[in-house]
Amino acid sequence: MPKNEVVETSEAQIAVHWQEEKYYYPSSKFIAQANLTNEDVYKRFSLDNFPECFKEYADLIDWYEYWHTTLDTSDAPCWKWFVGGKINASYNCIDRHLKNNKNKTAIHFVPELENEKIEHITYQELYVKVNEFAALLQSFAGLKTGDRVTIHMPMVPELPIAMLACARLGLIHSVVFGGFSGKACADRIVDSGSKVLITMDAYYRNGVLLDHKEKANIAVDQVEKEGQGIDKVLIWQRYPDKYSSRTSIIEGRDFIVNNILKDYRGKKIDPVKISAEAPLFLMYTSGTTGKPKGCQHSTGGYLAYVAGTSKYIQDIHPEDVYWCMADIGWITGHSYIVYGPLSLCASIVLYEGIPTYPDAGRPWRIAEELDVNIFHTAPTAIRGLRKIGPEEPLKYNYHFKHMTTVGEPIEPEVWKWYYEVVGKSEAVIADTWWQTETGGFLCATVPALNPMKPGSTGPGVPGIHPIIYDDHGKEIVAGEGRAGNICIKNPWPGSFQTIWGDRDRYVGTYYARYCKNQNSKDWRDWPYLTGDAAMEAEDGYFRILGRIDDVINVSGHRLGTKEIESAALIVPEVAEAAVVPVADDLKGTVPDLYIALKPGNPPSEEISSRISEAITESIGKIAKPRKVWIVSDMPKTRSGKIMRRVLAALSNKKEVGDTTTLANPDVVDEIQKMTSI
Ligand code: WT7
């Protein structure tokens, strides 16, 4: 990435300027029961003990064959962890708990409709369901170890069941967020080369039974247009023995899982003993170009890392009831709903719907009913609940010991409401900063060891050693008061292994920028570039300021500006499109879209709505622009580059700054008039 581009976008995106806040301390009650209370942990996980320190995490899981090499750097920067080890993730999340805990609830499933019964699925029941579905995948779908499978499902127990069945067979699952469109699903099917799509007929969201199967039809049509085939579409029924979609079943291609499962009743599948470095899953995320990146995560390193951080940072004990409101279709759900908590034998809550249905008291009723004591969500949800029902939590008798926030910076005011009202001033908060690529937490406070500071994430978690570089590769030290590009000095077991099918993009995007020697096999030469701007306070706490690349964070989820722009360009009248992030009270940021039309096309409401529509269809509702501004021309540099910085300033009603270098400064006034109303 050229240097000037980094500076330009980071200025536009740094939207966090709150003051340093005072510390809040964990209660003695929390400390008395915490998993990690010994300061020594930072010594144990210091760089002097790297990489052997991570044995502590690997020992939290069961190995068929123990590993011989902790970290193999011979293919730097594609790191291999726990080499020689043989393992199975499904075994670790289920089978090994049966001896002592088979009748314990693994999953509390809460349907969105409040009059529907909560389902309590024990570990034994989970074992049976996962085995039966694995048998179906093996015999009926003909899948074998190493095959990719795309799963496009809502928040229902059948989703983790499908994931764990894949893991049992060594299939690589690629879960696509249920809210994504059929087209977005198709892109991920094509890139991963999946031959099987697992989906569901319908699900409830905001009180409406949405037809989900129709997205599968769009996805498969698109996949076929691109010259790739899908062998089978496996459809779970939201309500067994009833098909809840209007879309017809295509003979020979579409199969109702609930019917076929009857042939596999009671079938057992031995977990496949796969190598630690075998991929467990792909998770697609947005980057600077239009094409989403398939982050490839390992089995052994990943599982060890999410088990370790779930235990130490989430403070999960086997007797806890843990509720993470994220969607399993994002990395948070993979690591901290499914693999981390289940590997530790916790009881997890899975909620189908939106937090404010039918009202803003819903999460707190669920917490009260199920005795949830660990709660995990994103600032967007917290802002929404605070806005609609600021007093609601007080009406319910639940008690959290621990709460997590993730995905975007949280404003101190919102943090305080979360702490005082939701947490009733009893619960600790961990502000966890990390990414799809990193598999698990990078920075957070260890809840019984470090005080909390609203608006700051915390220091690197044990074993993670962050460093901030300026654009010239010089280190910015703690307390210097300057922001820079936050990197991680060392590899860690949860990190992704590569971008599926694109090693060059992996190296180029994450390791090229501050690499000291491209031929080096020494991890010290390969700092990992996170793509975030950050500042380190004197106490070693980091404050994350936002992305330095062309990525927008909407409700804690990454959307590439290029992805949205290319969707807009599908509309034939559109000549140019530019997306910029706008600050939003609830969602953190939302995309604003600027459009220049081809000559001869007058602007109209109709074109604007067609553009919005095209984006929803290509990506999903989450990417829908706040506003579509049709302008006569884009502000451009003399070399013809669109000045997104200027557009971002206009959308955010900020000072535009110097425009003298523009080829067409007049257009700025014109756009300013338009956006200031
Ligand atoms: C980007 C990663 C991590 C799982 C959910 C999002 C931003 C994430 C925080 C936080 C400030 C945060 C960063 C990061 N981010 N957590 N606690 N404070 N910013 O995963 O979609 O891969 O997005 O989200 O900008 O790079 P993702």
XYZ file of C-alpha atoms and ligand atoms in Angstrom:
704
model
C 0.000 0.000 0.000
C 1.549 3.386 -0.907
C 2.442 5.411 2.132
C 0.323 8.469 1.376
C -2.783 6.319 1.111
C -2.323 5.022 4.642
C -2.043 8.508 6.073
C -4.999 9.792 4.105
C -7.443 7.089 5.120
C -6.317 6.898 8.712
C -7.056 10.579 9.169
C -10.495 10.149 7.731
C -11.278 7.155 9.840
C -9.994 8.139 13.221
C -13.242 9.003 14.888
C -12.396 8.433 18.512
C -11.262 11.340 20.580
C -12.517 10.777 24.041
C -10.516 11.539 27.167
C -8.539 9.064 29.215
C -10.884 7.609 31.825
C -10.308 6.485 35.365
C -9.930 2.832 36.333
C -12.708 0.544 37.525
C -11.680 -2.419 39.674
C -13.013 -5.976 39.714
C -14.876 -6.952 42.901
C -13.268 -9.252 45.444
C -16.142 -11.646 44.825
C -15.179 -11.899 41.180
C -11.487 -12.293 41.960
C -12.188 -15.044 44.491
C -13.666 -17.284 41.821
C -11.601 -16.263 38.774
C -9.612 -18.708 36.653
C -6.594 -16.472 36.410
C -5.476 -14.484 39.432
C -1.719 -14.779 39.348
C 0.313 -11.931 37.837
C 2.941 -14.516 36.917
C 0.957 -15.262 33.808
C 2.588 -12.326 32.029
C 6.015 -13.694 32.921
C 5.067 -17.192 31.810
C 3.850 -15.790 28.478
C 6.721 -13.333 27.970
C 8.739 -13.372 24.750
C 11.547 -15.103 26.660
C 9.281 -18.121 26.969
C 7.938 -17.927 23.436
C 6.686 -20.140 21.809
C 6.749 -22.831 24.527
C 4.387 -20.769 26.722
C 1.490 -21.837 24.524
C 1.837 -25.425 25.767
C -0.368 -24.176 28.616
C -3.219 -23.666 26.132
C -2.551 -26.853 24.157
C -2.836 -28.808 27.402
C -6.423 -27.629 27.867
C -7.472 -29.887 25.015
C -7.138 -33.619 24.381
C -4.733 -34.922 21.773
C -4.806 -38.363 20.177
C -1.113 -37.916 19.560
C 0.849 -35.265 21.370
C 2.757 -32.781 19.216
C 6.557 -32.634 19.011
C 7.219 -29.093 17.691
C 5.489 -26.109 19.259
C 6.080 -23.700 16.369
C 7.490 -24.509 12.952
C 8.568 -21.354 11.087
C 10.122 -23.041 8.049
C 7.409 -21.678 5.725
C 7.331 -18.158 7.249
C 5.007 -16.305 7.540
C 2.724 -19.351 7.298
C 3.190 -20.558 10.846
C 2.567 -24.153 11.903
C 1.627 -24.813 15.507
C 1.792 -28.026 17.532
C 3.288 -29.989 14.654
C 3.023 -33.765 14.897
C -0.157 -33.527 16.971
C -3.339 -35.390 16.049
C -6.637 -34.084 17.227
C -10.361 -33.680 16.554
C -12.331 -30.539 17.434
C -15.720 -32.281 17.604
C -14.281 -34.814 20.066
C -12.936 -31.987 22.207
C -16.223 -30.072 22.228
C -18.448 -33.086 22.878
C -17.161 -36.629 23.427
C -14.658 -35.837 26.110
C -17.370 -34.254 28.267
C -19.649 -37.296 28.214
C -17.940 -39.221 30.978
C -18.765 -36.691 33.687
C -21.251 -34.292 32.107
C -23.429 -36.062 29.593
C -26.661 -34.823 31.141
C -25.526 -31.263 31.439
C -27.041 -28.678 29.070
C -24.696 -27.861 26.221
C -27.063 -25.527 24.356
C -30.069 -23.561 25.586
C -31.882 -22.638 22.395
C -34.165 -19.613 22.699
C -36.530 -19.162 19.721
C -37.354 -15.584 18.862
C -41.077 -16.006 19.472
C -41.507 -15.770 23.199
C -44.360 -18.278 23.303
C -42.175 -21.024 21.832
C -40.480 -23.374 24.263
C -36.813 -22.978 25.113
C -34.959 -26.146 24.108
C -32.284 -27.521 26.425
C -29.895 -29.798 24.559
C -27.607 -31.898 26.749
C -24.096 -32.917 25.789
C -25.391 -36.465 25.234
C -28.103 -35.190 22.902
C -25.603 -33.012 21.095
C -23.395 -36.076 20.670
C -26.257 -38.032 19.092
C -27.298 -35.203 16.766
C -23.762 -34.465 15.615
C -23.053 -38.136 14.956
C -26.228 -38.606 12.946
C -25.611 -35.557 10.826
C -21.947 -36.529 10.333
C -23.151 -39.943 9.112
C -25.445 -38.197 6.638
C -22.627 -35.956 5.400
C -20.371 -38.949 4.949
C -22.752 -41.466 3.366
C -25.504 -39.443 1.770
C -23.473 -36.416 0.681
C -20.300 -38.416 0.031
C -18.016 -35.916 1.716
C -14.508 -36.763 2.876
C -11.750 -35.189 4.943
C -10.481 -31.956 3.412
C -13.652 -31.202 1.402
C -15.152 -27.759 1.902
C -18.772 -27.314 2.892
C -20.638 -24.006 2.863
C -23.153 -23.472 5.644
C -25.629 -20.583 5.294
C -27.848 -20.757 8.330
C -29.565 -18.675 10.996
C -28.973 -18.863 14.767
C -30.424 -22.280 15.515
C -28.840 -25.357 17.162
C -28.608 -27.077 13.773
C -25.860 -24.573 12.887
C -23.320 -25.652 15.537
C -24.486 -29.232 14.956
C -23.563 -28.902 11.275
C -20.214 -27.300 12.130
C -19.312 -29.961 14.678
C -20.393 -32.733 12.287
C -18.021 -31.277 9.671
C -15.239 -31.068 12.249
C -15.862 -34.692 13.206
C -15.117 -35.780 9.635
C -12.291 -33.310 9.043
C -14.410 -31.368 6.534
C -13.557 -27.681 6.279
C -16.662 -25.645 7.019
C -17.256 -22.197 5.626
C -20.116 -20.566 7.479
C -21.685 -17.592 5.736
C -23.595 -15.105 7.923
C -27.324 -15.866 7.500
C -28.112 -12.216 6.766
C -25.844 -12.215 3.718
C -27.532 -12.409 0.336
C -27.648 -15.407 -1.991
C -25.061 -13.712 -4.209
C -22.634 -13.142 -1.349
C -23.116 -16.796 -0.418
C -22.387 -17.798 -4.038
C -19.077 -15.876 -4.073
C -17.970 -17.803 -0.993
C -19.109 -21.149 -2.420
C -17.156 -20.516 -5.611
C -14.007 -19.333 -3.851
C -13.955 -22.256 -1.431
C -14.931 -24.842 -4.051
C -17.733 -26.260 -1.901
C -19.907 -28.925 -3.519
C -22.462 -28.988 -0.750
C -24.524 -26.142 0.691
C -26.229 -26.582 4.051
C -29.108 -24.224 4.662
C -32.490 -23.898 6.382
C -35.953 -23.252 5.030
C -36.867 -20.273 7.217
C -36.277 -18.509 10.533
C -37.705 -15.788 12.713
C -36.254 -12.318 12.764
C -38.003 -9.315 14.266
C -41.256 -11.247 14.487
C -41.317 -12.302 10.845
C -40.734 -15.807 9.525
C -38.182 -15.089 6.794
C -37.876 -17.308 3.760
C -34.219 -18.343 3.798
C -34.234 -21.154 1.255
C -34.860 -18.649 -1.545
C -31.308 -17.395 -0.991
C -30.003 -20.911 -1.668
C -31.681 -20.894 -5.083
C -30.110 -17.549 -5.955
C -26.743 -18.799 -4.698
C -26.799 -22.031 -6.694
C -27.923 -20.270 -9.893
C -25.060 -17.841 -9.542
C -22.538 -20.605 -8.793
C -23.651 -22.445 -11.917
C -23.361 -19.284 -14.003
C -19.771 -19.120 -12.908
C -19.212 -22.620 -14.249
C -19.104 -24.435 -10.940
C -21.563 -27.070 -9.785
C -23.263 -27.742 -6.485
C -23.994 -31.422 -5.883
C -26.444 -31.093 -3.062
C -28.354 -28.508 -1.112
C -29.180 -29.860 2.342
C -32.127 -28.077 3.914
C -32.918 -28.207 7.618
C -36.503 -27.473 8.579
C -36.967 -24.764 11.186
C -40.089 -26.643 12.252
C -39.490 -30.383 11.738
C -41.902 -32.167 9.406
C -43.099 -28.900 7.959
C -41.561 -27.029 5.042
C -41.672 -23.312 5.845
C -40.432 -21.818 2.577
C -42.363 -20.731 -0.495
C -39.504 -21.820 -2.722
C -39.916 -25.145 -4.476
C -37.644 -28.133 -3.865
C -35.505 -28.938 -6.890
C -35.607 -32.685 -7.474
C -32.200 -34.376 -7.283
C -30.495 -31.285 -5.889
C -32.399 -30.195 -2.798
C -32.850 -32.554 0.131
C -34.721 -32.099 3.389
C -32.264 -33.024 6.133
C -34.971 -33.862 8.664
C -36.340 -36.617 6.363
C -33.005 -38.124 5.420
C -31.747 -38.116 8.990
C -34.289 -40.843 9.781
C -32.019 -43.272 7.886
C -29.093 -42.417 10.151
C -30.795 -42.704 13.500
C -28.355 -43.822 16.191
C -25.414 -43.961 13.760
C -21.994 -43.257 15.288
C -19.038 -41.811 13.480
C -15.566 -42.079 14.975
C -13.972 -38.645 15.040
C -11.256 -38.466 12.385
C -7.800 -38.011 13.901
C -6.486 -35.121 11.898
C -3.221 -33.256 12.110
C -3.021 -30.104 14.187
C -2.366 -27.968 11.103
C -5.300 -29.328 9.076
C -7.760 -26.491 8.416
C -10.854 -26.513 10.619
C -12.747 -23.774 8.796
C -12.726 -20.805 6.452
C -14.236 -17.502 7.483
C -14.573 -14.843 4.823
C -13.892 -11.226 5.634
C -13.619 -7.962 3.734
C -10.438 -6.327 2.619
C -9.324 -3.484 0.397
C -10.277 -5.136 -2.874
C -13.726 -6.333 -3.887
C -13.031 -10.011 -3.299
C -13.618 -11.299 0.249
C -10.728 -13.181 1.788
C -11.175 -16.729 3.050
C -9.268 -16.746 6.318
C -8.093 -20.307 6.816
C -7.984 -21.407 10.449
C -6.164 -24.456 11.767
C -7.558 -27.143 14.041
C -4.997 -27.603 16.831
C -3.609 -24.101 17.253
C -7.019 -22.489 16.870
C -8.772 -24.780 19.331
C -5.999 -24.413 21.916
C -6.090 -20.639 21.591
C -9.860 -20.233 21.879
C -9.984 -22.675 24.801
C -7.202 -20.776 26.578
C -8.660 -17.319 26.039
C -12.191 -18.501 26.902
C -10.825 -19.741 30.190
C -8.603 -16.792 31.090
C -10.285 -13.777 29.504
C -13.941 -14.872 29.430
C -13.400 -16.601 32.770
C -15.550 -19.539 31.697
C -15.933 -22.345 34.244
C -17.836 -25.540 33.426
C -20.720 -24.478 35.696
C -21.238 -21.130 33.966
C -24.147 -20.226 31.719
C -22.618 -18.221 28.963
C -24.445 -16.076 26.436
C -22.752 -14.418 23.516
C -25.308 -12.501 21.427
C -23.100 -12.432 18.324
C -24.092 -14.452 15.295
C -22.242 -17.736 14.772
C -21.821 -16.602 11.160
C -19.079 -14.237 12.324
C -15.734 -15.151 13.869
C -16.943 -14.147 17.353
C -19.560 -16.852 17.176
C -17.116 -19.485 15.942
C -14.548 -18.809 18.651
C -16.645 -17.642 21.571
C -19.995 -19.358 21.132
C -19.014 -22.689 19.640
C -15.409 -23.805 19.898
C -14.103 -22.026 23.016
C -17.053 -22.435 25.423
C -18.001 -25.955 24.290
C -14.408 -27.165 24.549
C -14.563 -26.027 28.197
C -17.913 -27.788 28.747
C -19.890 -24.606 29.449
C -23.633 -24.265 28.858
C -24.183 -21.821 26.041
C -27.248 -19.806 25.098
C -28.231 -19.571 21.458
C -30.832 -16.946 20.654
C -32.529 -16.936 17.273
C -33.654 -13.347 17.050
C -32.830 -9.700 17.534
C -32.189 -8.306 21.031
C -35.080 -5.842 20.904
C -37.816 -8.305 19.944
C -40.518 -7.922 21.116
C -39.069 -5.194 23.364
C -35.796 -4.068 24.892
C -36.383 -6.190 28.007
C -35.962 -9.438 26.096
C -32.233 -10.050 26.728
C -32.696 -9.474 30.441
C -35.699 -11.824 30.620
C -33.603 -14.496 28.905
C -30.724 -13.845 31.311
C -33.068 -14.127 34.289
C -34.790 -17.273 33.072
C -31.605 -19.150 32.188
C -29.417 -17.819 34.984
C -26.888 -16.439 32.521
C -23.799 -15.230 34.364
C -21.448 -14.378 31.482
C -22.731 -12.014 28.812
C -20.982 -11.030 25.603
C -22.098 -8.524 22.987
C -21.090 -5.610 20.748
C -21.313 -1.842 21.322
C -24.012 -1.575 18.629
C -26.345 -3.828 20.587
C -25.515 -2.029 23.825
C -26.245 1.366 22.252
C -29.541 0.090 20.853
C -30.701 -1.408 24.143
C -29.660 1.712 26.035
C -31.556 3.931 23.668
C -34.828 2.010 23.714
C -34.855 0.619 27.236
C -32.394 2.408 29.516
C -34.190 1.192 32.665
C -35.104 -2.290 31.467
C -32.214 -4.236 33.035
C -33.247 -3.030 36.509
C -36.582 -4.807 36.213
C -35.065 -8.277 36.014
C -33.382 -10.407 38.575
C -30.270 -11.682 36.858
C -26.639 -11.317 37.890
C -23.702 -11.234 35.539
C -20.207 -11.824 36.848
C -18.561 -10.988 33.553
C -19.449 -9.064 30.409
C -17.577 -8.750 27.152
C -17.670 -6.138 24.447
C -16.226 -6.717 20.989
C -16.088 -5.461 17.459
C -15.703 -1.694 17.632
C -14.660 0.982 20.064
C -17.181 1.607 22.831
C -17.814 5.181 23.935
C -17.129 5.726 27.664
C -20.748 6.880 28.207
C -22.072 3.680 26.715
C -19.471 1.661 28.612
C -20.685 3.181 31.896
C -24.291 2.287 31.172
C -23.200 -1.266 30.346
C -21.256 -1.400 33.612
C -23.707 0.288 35.965
C -27.083 -0.694 34.555
C -26.602 -3.945 32.637
C -23.852 -5.224 34.911
C -25.457 -3.700 38.041
C -21.939 -2.552 39.019
C -21.184 -6.199 39.892
C -19.782 -7.537 36.649
C -16.346 -7.001 35.192
C -16.106 -5.879 31.576
C -13.521 -7.112 29.094
C -13.222 -4.914 26.004
C -11.762 -7.435 23.589
C -9.984 -6.294 20.454
C -9.220 -8.799 17.706
C -10.155 -9.782 14.156
C -11.467 -12.536 11.917
C -7.871 -13.264 10.976
C -6.604 -13.595 14.537
C -8.959 -16.386 15.647
C -9.093 -15.068 19.198
C -8.429 -12.069 21.404
C -5.379 -9.855 20.906
C -5.926 -7.198 23.558
C -8.153 -7.171 26.633
C -7.842 -6.849 30.349
C -7.396 -10.131 32.227
C -10.500 -9.583 34.344
C -9.157 -10.417 37.818
C -5.730 -8.881 37.200
C -6.101 -5.585 35.363
C -8.483 -2.775 36.194
C -10.865 -1.707 33.428
C -10.601 1.597 31.629
C -13.687 2.683 29.675
C -12.953 3.249 25.993
C -9.648 1.367 26.007
C -9.247 -2.273 25.210
C -6.337 -3.145 27.521
C -2.851 -4.560 27.175
C -2.011 -7.499 24.917
C -3.540 -10.676 26.362
C -0.976 -13.189 27.701
C 1.300 -14.258 24.860
C 0.353 -11.377 22.534
C 2.965 -8.631 22.193
C 1.613 -5.607 20.326
C 3.787 -2.838 18.937
C 2.841 0.430 17.238
C 4.854 1.588 14.220
C 4.661 4.915 12.473
C 4.504 5.064 8.692
C 8.292 4.949 8.511
C 8.600 1.775 10.549
C 9.722 3.544 13.694
C 8.272 2.321 16.983
C 5.886 4.672 18.796
C 6.251 4.074 22.496
C 3.667 3.987 25.273
C 2.525 7.390 26.451
C 3.961 9.243 23.455
C 0.463 10.459 22.563
C 0.793 9.603 18.893
C -1.247 7.104 16.926
C 0.222 4.598 14.503
C -0.253 1.206 12.943
C -0.716 -1.467 15.544
C 1.083 -4.734 14.807
C 1.765 -7.929 16.741
C 5.421 -8.833 17.152
C 4.975 -12.578 17.483
C 2.866 -15.352 15.956
C 0.243 -17.043 18.179
C -1.646 -20.333 17.805
C -5.058 -18.815 16.972
C -3.807 -16.888 13.972
C -5.113 -17.815 10.507
C -2.748 -19.855 8.362
C -3.236 -18.119 5.038
C -5.914 -16.715 2.754
C -7.575 -19.686 1.082
C -5.894 -20.152 -2.278
C -4.007 -16.854 -2.150
C -0.781 -17.002 -0.181
C 0.575 -13.905 -1.948
C -2.349 -11.809 -0.796
C -1.845 -13.144 2.737
C 1.824 -12.170 2.800
C 1.202 -8.876 0.996
C -1.675 -7.702 3.169
C -0.514 -8.741 6.614
C 3.240 -9.215 6.625
C 4.915 -7.285 3.807
C 4.671 -3.825 5.273
C 7.004 -4.109 8.248
C 8.863 -7.275 7.271
C 12.539 -6.933 7.975
C 13.708 -9.619 5.576
C 11.437 -11.415 3.131
C 13.653 -14.511 3.134
C 13.825 -14.825 6.878
C 12.545 -17.910 8.681
C 12.760 -16.094 11.997
C 9.380 -14.963 13.319
C 11.026 -11.830 14.773
C 11.335 -10.481 11.243
C 7.618 -10.760 10.499
C 5.413 -8.427 12.545
C 1.711 -8.940 11.786
C -0.046 -5.810 10.486
C -3.551 -5.642 11.915
C -4.752 -2.781 9.719
C -5.936 -0.746 12.708
C -4.670 2.587 13.973
C -4.069 2.694 17.724
C -2.518 4.613 20.568
C -0.773 3.173 23.609
C -1.235 4.963 26.931
C 1.467 5.071 29.561
C -0.078 2.136 31.412
C 0.270 -0.094 28.340
C -3.445 -0.048 27.506
C -4.283 0.324 23.839
C -6.987 2.504 22.395
C -8.114 1.330 18.975
C -8.934 4.208 16.649
C -10.213 2.504 13.514
C -9.093 1.000 10.251
C -6.227 2.342 8.182
C -7.440 0.658 5.007
C -10.572 0.906 2.884
C -12.699 -0.978 5.320
C -15.825 0.261 7.075
C -16.898 -1.149 10.407
C -20.713 -1.330 10.518
C -22.110 -2.617 13.817
C -18.771 -4.263 14.518
C -18.558 -6.004 11.155
C -16.190 -5.296 8.365
C -17.361 -4.257 4.943
C -14.958 -3.432 2.153
C -15.674 -0.128 0.422
C -14.697 -1.769 -2.851
C -17.259 -4.526 -2.325
C -20.039 -1.970 -1.930
C -18.765 0.150 -4.806
C -18.621 -2.775 -7.212
C -22.175 -3.700 -6.267
C -23.300 -0.137 -7.093
C -21.540 -0.316 -10.450
C -23.825 -3.172 -11.486
C -26.537 -0.543 -12.106
C -25.987 0.383 -15.766
C -26.370 4.165 -15.344
C -23.613 4.359 -12.711
C -20.255 5.682 -13.914
C -18.398 6.021 -10.616
C -19.078 5.074 -7.020
C -17.309 5.992 -3.792
C -18.173 4.768 -0.323
C -17.165 6.536 2.888
C -17.856 5.816 6.564
C -20.251 8.110 8.456
C -20.454 8.198 12.230
C -23.729 6.730 13.480
C -25.167 6.834 17.002
C -26.170 3.202 17.021
C -24.043 1.357 14.516
C -20.708 3.089 15.041
C -20.310 3.792 11.357
C -22.507 3.303 8.315
C -21.659 3.595 4.621
C -22.542 6.724 2.636
C -22.473 6.291 -1.103
C -21.501 8.897 -3.697
C -22.471 8.252 -7.293
C -21.637 9.923 -10.583
C -23.964 8.879 -13.392
C -23.034 8.306 -17.010
C -23.798 11.304 -19.259
C -27.433 11.640 -20.314
C -28.857 10.146 -17.116
C -30.598 12.664 -14.874
C -30.525 11.806 -11.168
C -33.740 10.335 -9.793
C -35.142 8.659 -6.694
C -35.711 5.622 -8.848
C -32.015 5.251 -9.738
C -31.014 5.786 -6.110
C -33.294 3.047 -4.900
C -32.134 0.689 -7.641
C -28.562 1.279 -6.458
C -29.478 0.553 -2.829
C -31.326 -2.539 -3.968
C -28.306 -3.774 -5.952
C -26.132 -3.498 -2.853
C -28.610 -5.345 -0.650
C -28.826 -8.067 -3.270
C -25.074 -8.400 -3.704
C -24.031 -8.309 -0.090
C -26.974 -8.068 2.259
C -28.955 -5.472 4.215
C -25.971 -4.759 6.453
C -24.214 -2.989 3.550
C -27.168 -0.794 2.529
C -25.982 2.826 2.323
C -27.420 5.419 4.674
C -27.765 7.818 1.725
C -27.080 7.633 -1.969
C -25.761 11.038 -3.055
C -25.888 11.521 -6.799
C -23.281 14.136 -7.689
C -22.275 15.737 -10.965
C -18.662 14.704 -10.463
C -16.411 13.211 -7.792
C -13.771 15.380 -6.137
C -10.574 14.166 -7.772
C -6.856 14.711 -7.606
C -5.147 15.880 -10.781
C -4.141 12.292 -11.418
C -7.825 11.317 -11.307
C -7.971 9.616 -7.937
C -11.273 10.044 -6.070
C -10.640 11.938 -2.832
C -12.573 9.835 -0.373
C -11.136 11.877 2.475
C -13.050 14.927 1.203
C -16.270 12.981 0.764
C -15.912 11.495 4.244
C -15.479 14.974 5.732
C -18.608 16.186 3.916
C -20.706 13.229 5.015
C -19.591 13.691 8.602
C -20.135 17.467 8.451
C -16.485 18.081 9.263
C -13.954 20.560 7.926
C -12.960 19.548 4.422
C -9.440 20.907 4.786
C -7.189 21.760 1.919
C -8.779 21.213 -1.494
C -6.309 23.193 -3.576
C -4.740 20.061 -4.968
C -8.038 18.961 -6.455
C -8.607 19.040 -10.180
C -12.210 20.208 -9.624
C -12.506 22.115 -6.317
C -15.909 23.586 -7.334
C -17.575 20.259 -6.984
C -16.815 20.297 -3.256
C -19.071 23.347 -2.738
C -21.797 21.733 -4.753
C -21.659 18.533 -2.691
C -21.433 20.502 0.529
C -24.705 22.271 -0.283
C -26.341 18.959 -0.955
C -25.110 17.156 2.166
C -25.587 20.012 4.603
C -29.376 20.012 4.373
C -11.983 -5.104 13.235
C -12.114 -6.589 13.029
C -13.252 -9.351 16.520
C -14.475 -9.981 16.116
C -15.502 -9.070 15.547
C -15.035 -8.217 14.393
C -12.487 -3.608 14.966
C -12.761 -5.270 16.850
C -12.640 -3.993 18.607
C -12.589 -3.349 19.900
C -12.204 -1.321 18.788
C -12.471 -3.180 17.457
C -11.068 -3.402 14.509
C -10.689 -4.732 13.890
N -12.562 -4.027 16.372
N -12.816 -5.260 18.183
N -12.762 -4.037 21.035
N -12.363 -2.023 19.921
N -12.255 -1.853 17.554
O -14.188 -8.926 13.525
O -15.081 -8.224 11.307
O -12.741 -9.144 11.544
O -13.330 -6.850 12.402
O -12.999 -4.656 14.136
O -11.044 -2.380 13.551
O -9.645 -4.644 12.948
P -13.838 -8.333 12.120
